[in-house]
Every structure is written in C-alpha cells, then in structure tokens.
GROMACS .gro file of C-alpha atoms in nm:
model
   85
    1UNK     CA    1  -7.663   0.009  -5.893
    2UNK     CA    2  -7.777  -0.315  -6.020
    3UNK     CA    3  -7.959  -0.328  -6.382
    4UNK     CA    4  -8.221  -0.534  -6.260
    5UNK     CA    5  -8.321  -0.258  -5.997
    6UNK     CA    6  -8.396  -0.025  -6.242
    7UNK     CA    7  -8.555  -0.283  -6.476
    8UNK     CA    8  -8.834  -0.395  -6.191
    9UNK     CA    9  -8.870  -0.019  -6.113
   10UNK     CA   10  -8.913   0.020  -6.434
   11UNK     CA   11  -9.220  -0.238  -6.475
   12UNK     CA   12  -9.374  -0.107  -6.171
   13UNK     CA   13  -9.413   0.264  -6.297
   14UNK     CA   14  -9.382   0.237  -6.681
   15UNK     CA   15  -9.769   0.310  -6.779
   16UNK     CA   16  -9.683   0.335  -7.163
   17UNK     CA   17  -9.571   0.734  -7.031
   18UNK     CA   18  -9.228   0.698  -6.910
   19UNK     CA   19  -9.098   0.749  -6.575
   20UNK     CA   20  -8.917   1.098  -6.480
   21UNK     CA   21  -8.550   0.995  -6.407
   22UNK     CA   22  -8.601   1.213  -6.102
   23UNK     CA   23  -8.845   1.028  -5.978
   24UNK     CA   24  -8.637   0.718  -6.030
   25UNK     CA   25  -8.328   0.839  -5.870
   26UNK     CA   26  -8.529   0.953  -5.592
   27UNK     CA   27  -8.686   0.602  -5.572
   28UNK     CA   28  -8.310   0.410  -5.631
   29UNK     CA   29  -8.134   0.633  -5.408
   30UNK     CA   30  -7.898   0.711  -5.713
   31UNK     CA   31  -7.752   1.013  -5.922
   32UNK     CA   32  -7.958   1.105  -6.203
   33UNK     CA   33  -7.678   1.085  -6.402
   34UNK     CA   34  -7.595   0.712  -6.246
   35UNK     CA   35  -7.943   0.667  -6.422
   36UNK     CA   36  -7.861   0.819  -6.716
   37UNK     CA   37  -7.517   0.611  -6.742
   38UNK     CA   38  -7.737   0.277  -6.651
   39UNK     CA   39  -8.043   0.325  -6.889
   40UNK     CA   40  -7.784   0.410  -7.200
   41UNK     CA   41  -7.646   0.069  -7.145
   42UNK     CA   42  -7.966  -0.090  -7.108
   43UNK     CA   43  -8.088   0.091  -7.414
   44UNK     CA   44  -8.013  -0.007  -7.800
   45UNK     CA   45  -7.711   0.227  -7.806
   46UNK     CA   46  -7.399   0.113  -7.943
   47UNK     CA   47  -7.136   0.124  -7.638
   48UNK     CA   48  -6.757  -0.004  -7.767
   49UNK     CA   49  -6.853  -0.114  -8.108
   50UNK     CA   50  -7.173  -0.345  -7.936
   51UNK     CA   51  -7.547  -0.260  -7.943
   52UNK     CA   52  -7.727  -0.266  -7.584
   53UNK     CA   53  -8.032  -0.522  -7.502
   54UNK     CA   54  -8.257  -0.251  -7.632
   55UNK     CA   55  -8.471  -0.278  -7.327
   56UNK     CA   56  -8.491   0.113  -7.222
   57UNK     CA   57  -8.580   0.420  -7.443
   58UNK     CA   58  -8.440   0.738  -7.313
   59UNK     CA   59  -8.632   1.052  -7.389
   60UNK     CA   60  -8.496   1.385  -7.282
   61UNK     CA   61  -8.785   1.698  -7.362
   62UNK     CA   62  -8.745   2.037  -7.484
   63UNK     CA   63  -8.756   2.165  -7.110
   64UNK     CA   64  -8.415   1.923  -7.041
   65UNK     CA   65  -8.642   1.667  -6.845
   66UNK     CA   66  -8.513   1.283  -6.878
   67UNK     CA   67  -8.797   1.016  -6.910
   68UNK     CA   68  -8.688   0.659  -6.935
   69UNK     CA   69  -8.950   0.418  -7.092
   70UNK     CA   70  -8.989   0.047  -7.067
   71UNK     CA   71  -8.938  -0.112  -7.413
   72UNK     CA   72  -9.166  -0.424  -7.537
   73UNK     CA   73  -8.832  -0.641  -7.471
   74UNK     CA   74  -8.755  -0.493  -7.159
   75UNK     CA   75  -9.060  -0.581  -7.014
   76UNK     CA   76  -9.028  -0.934  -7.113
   77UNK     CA   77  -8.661  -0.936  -6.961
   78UNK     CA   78  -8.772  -0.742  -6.631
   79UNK     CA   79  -9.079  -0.987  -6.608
   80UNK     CA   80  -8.862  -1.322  -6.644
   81UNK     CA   81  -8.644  -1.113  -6.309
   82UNK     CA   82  -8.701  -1.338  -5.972
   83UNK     CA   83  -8.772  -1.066  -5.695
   84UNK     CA   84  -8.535  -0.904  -5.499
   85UNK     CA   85  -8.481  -1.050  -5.125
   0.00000   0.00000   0.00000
C-alpha cells in the first residue's frame, strides 16, 4: 500500500478525532496491521536508528481500538499530494 493512500485518506476523514484503523482498512482494502506497519513509519518513531516524517499519531485506547490522527505536518505533506488517477 502506497503512503500517499493513506495520507489523502487521512485528510479526507481526519476531523481533529482520528480515524478508526478499521475503518481505514476497510476503506484501503488493507490489513489492519498493514496499517499499523504503514502509520508507524509515517509517524515520528525511530525505525533503524532514523526518526519518521512525524506526519501520523497513532493512538491505541484502553478498549485495544487503533485511531490514527493526521498531524499539523502531515496535513501539509498530504495537501502538497497531486491526486490519484
């Protein structure tokens, strides 16, 4: 699954609340835990000894759910996307 997918996706849906990675995967046509792979690079963890773009926050709740949120520099990066064919 291509980055940029989940980044638009992201932009779309993102009202400040997150977006259930359910609701993503069901949207993507991916494995939550593709997502959860996918969002953990795109995040601000620190993968081989680099820090990611910082552009997605995940959040998982007491109850187990995962939420993925749209940070202030991800929006910027999915906005400056060109849309998909």
């Amino acid at each position: 699954m291509a980055e940029h997918a989940l980044l638009r996706l992201l932009l779309e849906l993102d009202e400040g609340r997150g977006v259930a990675l359910a609701r993503l995967a069901k949207r993507l046509d991916e494995r939550v835990s593709v997502l959860l792979r996918e969002g953990t690079a795109l995040s601000a963890a620190v993968i081989g000894g680099a820090p990611g773009p910082g552009w997605v926050r995940l959040v998982c709740d007491d109850a187990g759910r995962w939420t993925a949120h749209l940070t202030p520099a991800g929006r910027e990066a999915a906005q400056q996307l060109t849309p998909p064919p």
